[in-house]
């Protein structure tokens, strides 16, 4: 049940780029957000990914929409920070 709602680690990492580029269907986006809120592994993975995107943007002529990526991450980080202050009621897997 939680897998259906949240997706799996593999799915999250497979669809990470689409998520960051806001190219996912609505259901996938919801799965992604639910998973990231509950899974510290994948949220750390996303942060690492975004850090590398930011670094690479320094060298690109035509960078991805940084503002969109930043807004998405800001939202997620705020939600994750709020989540971390609570006891986590959902196991990761
Ligand atoms: Zn995960």
Coordinates of N, CA and C and ligand atoms in Angstrom, one line a residue:
X1 N 0.8 -1.2 0.0 CA 0.0 0.0 0.0 C 0.9 1.3 0.0
X2 N 1.9 1.3 0.9 CA 2.7 2.5 0.9 C 3.5 2.5 -0.4
X3 N 3.9 1.4 -0.9 CA 4.7 1.4 -2.2 C 3.8 2.0 -3.3
X4 N 2.6 1.6 -3.3 CA 1.7 2.2 -4.4 C 1.6 3.7 -4.2
X5 N 1.5 4.1 -3.0 CA 1.3 5.5 -2.8 C 2.6 6.3 -3.0
X6 N 3.7 5.7 -2.6 CA 4.9 6.5 -2.6 C 5.9 6.2 -3.7
X7 N 5.7 5.1 -4.4 CA 6.7 4.6 -5.3 C 7.9 4.0 -4.6
X8 N 8.8 3.4 -5.4 CA 10.0 2.7 -4.8 C 11.2 3.6 -5.0
X9 N 12.3 3.2 -4.3 CA 13.6 3.9 -4.4 C 14.0 3.9 -5.9
X10 N 13.8 2.8 -6.5 CA 14.3 2.7 -7.9 C 13.5 3.6 -8.8
X11 N 12.2 3.7 -8.6 CA 11.3 4.6 -9.4 C 11.7 6.0 -9.2
X12 N 11.9 6.3 -7.9 CA 12.3 7.7 -7.6 C 13.5 8.1 -8.3
X13 N 14.5 7.3 -8.3 CA 15.8 7.7 -8.9 C 15.7 7.7 -10.4
X14 N 14.9 6.8 -10.9 CA 14.6 6.7 -12.4 C 14.0 8.0 -12.9
X15 N 13.0 8.5 -12.1 CA 12.2 9.6 -12.6 C 12.7 11.0 -12.0
X16 N 13.9 10.9 -11.4 CA 14.4 12.1 -10.7 C 14.5 13.3 -11.7
X17 N 15.1 13.1 -12.9 CA 15.3 14.2 -13.8 C 14.0 14.7 -14.3
X18 N 13.1 13.9 -14.6 CA 11.8 14.3 -15.0 C 11.1 15.1 -13.9
X19 N 11.3 14.7 -12.7 CA 10.7 15.4 -11.5 C 11.3 16.8 -11.4
X20 N 12.6 16.9 -11.5 CA 13.3 18.2 -11.3 C 12.9 19.1 -12.5
X21 N 12.7 18.5 -13.6 CA 12.3 19.4 -14.8 C 10.7 19.5 -14.9
X22 N 10.0 19.1 -13.9 CA 8.6 19.2 -13.8 C 7.9 18.6 -15.0
X23 N 8.4 17.4 -15.4 CA 7.9 16.8 -16.6 C 7.1 15.5 -16.3
X24 N 6.8 15.3 -15.0 CA 6.1 14.1 -14.6 C 4.6 14.3 -14.6
X25 N 3.9 13.2 -14.9 CA 2.4 13.2 -14.7 C 2.1 13.5 -13.2
X26 N 0.9 14.0 -13.0 CA 0.5 14.4 -11.7 C 0.6 13.2 -10.6
X27 N 0.2 12.0 -11.0 CA 0.3 10.9 -10.0 C 1.7 10.6 -9.6
X28 N 2.6 10.7 -10.6 CA 4.1 10.4 -10.3 C 4.6 11.5 -9.4
X29 N 4.2 12.8 -9.7 CA 4.7 13.9 -8.8 C 4.2 13.7 -7.4
X30 N 3.0 13.2 -7.2 CA 2.5 13.0 -5.8 C 3.3 11.9 -5.2
X31 N 3.5 10.8 -5.9 CA 4.3 9.7 -5.4 C 5.7 10.2 -5.0
X32 N 6.3 11.0 -5.9 CA 7.6 11.5 -5.7 C 7.7 12.3 -4.4
X33 N 6.7 13.2 -4.2 CA 6.7 14.1 -3.0 C 6.5 13.3 -1.8
X34 N 5.6 12.3 -1.8 CA 5.3 11.5 -0.6 C 6.6 10.7 -0.3
X35 N 7.2 10.1 -1.3 CA 8.4 9.3 -1.0 C 9.5 10.2 -0.4
X36 N 9.7 11.4 -1.0 CA 10.8 12.2 -0.5 C 10.6 12.7 0.9
X37 N 9.3 12.9 1.2 CA 9.0 13.4 2.6 C 9.3 12.3 3.6
X38 N 9.2 11.0 3.2 CA 9.4 9.9 4.2 C 10.7 9.3 4.1
X39 N 11.5 9.5 3.0 CA 12.7 8.7 2.7 C 13.9 9.7 2.8
X40 N 14.7 9.6 3.8 CA 15.9 10.4 3.9 C 16.9 10.1 2.9
X41 N 17.0 8.8 2.5 CA 18.0 8.4 1.5 C 17.7 9.1 0.2
X42 N 16.5 9.0 -0.3 CA 16.1 9.6 -1.6 C 16.2 11.2 -1.5
X43 N 15.8 11.7 -0.4 CA 15.8 13.2 -0.3 C 17.3 13.7 -0.3
X44 N 18.2 12.9 0.3 CA 19.6 13.2 0.2 C 20.1 13.1 -1.2
X45 N 19.6 12.1 -1.9 CA 20.0 11.8 -3.3 C 19.6 13.0 -4.1
X46 N 18.4 13.5 -3.9 CA 17.9 14.6 -4.7 C 18.7 15.9 -4.4
X47 N 19.1 16.1 -3.2 CA 19.9 17.2 -2.8 C 21.2 17.2 -3.5
X48 N 21.8 16.0 -3.5 CA 23.1 15.8 -4.2 C 23.0 16.1 -5.7
X49 N 21.9 15.5 -6.3 CA 21.6 15.7 -7.7 C 21.5 17.2 -8.0
X50 N 20.8 17.9 -7.2 CA 20.6 19.3 -7.5 C 21.8 20.1 -7.3
X51 N 22.6 19.7 -6.3 CA 23.9 20.4 -6.2 C 24.8 20.3 -7.4
X52 N 24.8 19.1 -8.0 CA 25.6 18.9 -9.2 C 25.0 19.6 -10.4
X53 N 23.6 19.7 -10.4 CA 23.0 20.6 -11.5 C 23.4 22.0 -11.3
X54 N 23.4 22.5 -10.1 CA 23.8 23.9 -9.9 C 25.3 24.1 -10.3
X55 N 26.1 23.2 -10.0 CA 27.5 23.3 -10.3 C 27.7 23.3 -11.8
X56 N 27.0 22.4 -12.5 CA 27.1 22.3 -14.0 C 26.6 23.5 -14.7
X57 N 25.6 24.2 -14.1 CA 25.0 25.4 -14.7 C 26.0 26.5 -14.8
X58 N 27.0 26.5 -14.0 CA 28.1 27.5 -14.2 C 28.8 27.4 -15.5
X59 N 28.7 26.2 -16.1 CA 29.5 25.9 -17.3 C 28.6 25.8 -18.6
X60 N 27.3 25.9 -18.4 CA 26.4 25.7 -19.5 C 26.0 27.0 -20.2
X61 N 25.9 27.0 -21.5 CA 25.4 28.2 -22.2 C 23.9 28.3 -22.0
X62 N 23.2 27.2 -22.0 CA 21.7 27.2 -22.0 C 21.3 26.3 -20.8
X63 N 21.3 26.9 -19.6 CA 21.0 26.1 -18.4 C 19.5 25.8 -18.3
X64 N 19.2 24.7 -17.5 CA 17.8 24.4 -17.2 C 17.2 25.5 -16.4
X65 N 15.8 25.5 -16.3 CA 15.2 26.6 -15.6 C 15.5 26.6 -14.1
X66 N 16.5 27.3 -13.7 CA 17.0 27.2 -12.4 C 16.0 27.7 -11.3
X67 N 15.2 28.7 -11.7 CA 14.2 29.2 -10.8 C 13.2 28.2 -10.4
X68 N 12.8 27.4 -11.4 CA 11.8 26.4 -11.2 C 12.4 25.3 -10.3
X69 N 13.6 24.9 -10.6 CA 14.3 23.9 -9.7 C 14.4 24.4 -8.3
X70 N 14.8 25.6 -8.1 CA 15.0 26.2 -6.8 C 13.6 26.3 -6.0
X71 N 12.6 26.7 -6.7 CA 11.3 26.8 -6.1 C 10.8 25.4 -5.6
X72 N 11.0 24.4 -6.5 CA 10.6 23.0 -6.1 C 11.4 22.5 -4.9
X73 N 12.7 22.8 -4.9 CA 13.6 22.3 -3.8 C 13.3 23.1 -2.5
X74 N 13.0 24.4 -2.7 CA 12.7 25.1 -1.5 C 11.4 24.6 -0.8
X75 N 10.4 24.3 -1.6 CA 9.2 23.6 -1.1 C 9.5 22.3 -0.4
X76 N 10.3 21.5 -1.1 CA 10.6 20.2 -0.5 C 11.4 20.3 0.7
X77 N 12.4 21.2 0.8 CA 13.2 21.3 2.0 C 12.4 21.8 3.1
X78 N 11.5 22.8 2.9 CA 10.6 23.2 4.0 C 9.7 22.1 4.5
X79 N 9.2 21.3 3.6 CA 8.3 20.2 4.0 C 9.2 19.2 4.7
X80 N 10.4 18.9 4.3 CA 11.2 17.9 4.9 C 11.6 18.4 6.3
X81 N 12.0 19.7 6.4 CA 12.4 20.2 7.7 C 11.2 20.1 8.7
X82 N 10.0 20.4 8.2 CA 8.8 20.3 9.1 C 8.6 18.8 9.5
X83 N 8.8 17.9 8.5 CA 8.6 16.5 8.7 C 9.7 16.0 9.8
X84 N 10.9 16.4 9.6 CA 11.9 15.9 10.5 C 11.7 16.4 12.0
X85 N 10.9 17.4 12.2 CA 10.6 17.9 13.5 C 9.6 17.0 14.2
X86 N 8.8 16.2 13.4 CA 7.9 15.3 13.9 C 8.5 13.9 14.1
X87 N 7.9 13.1 14.8 CA 8.2 11.7 14.8 C 7.7 11.1 13.5
X88 N 8.5 10.4 12.8 CA 8.1 9.9 11.4 C 7.2 8.7 11.6
X89 N 5.9 8.9 11.2 CA 5.0 7.8 11.4 C 5.1 6.7 10.3
X90 N 5.8 7.0 9.2 CA 5.8 6.1 8.0 C 7.2 5.5 7.9
X91 N 7.2 4.2 7.9 CA 8.5 3.5 7.6 C 8.8 3.7 6.1
X92 N 10.1 3.7 5.8 CA 10.5 4.1 4.4 C 10.1 3.1 3.3
X93 N 10.1 1.9 3.5 CA 9.9 1.0 2.4 C 8.4 0.5 2.3
Ligands
LIG1 ZN1 13.7 6.2 -1.1

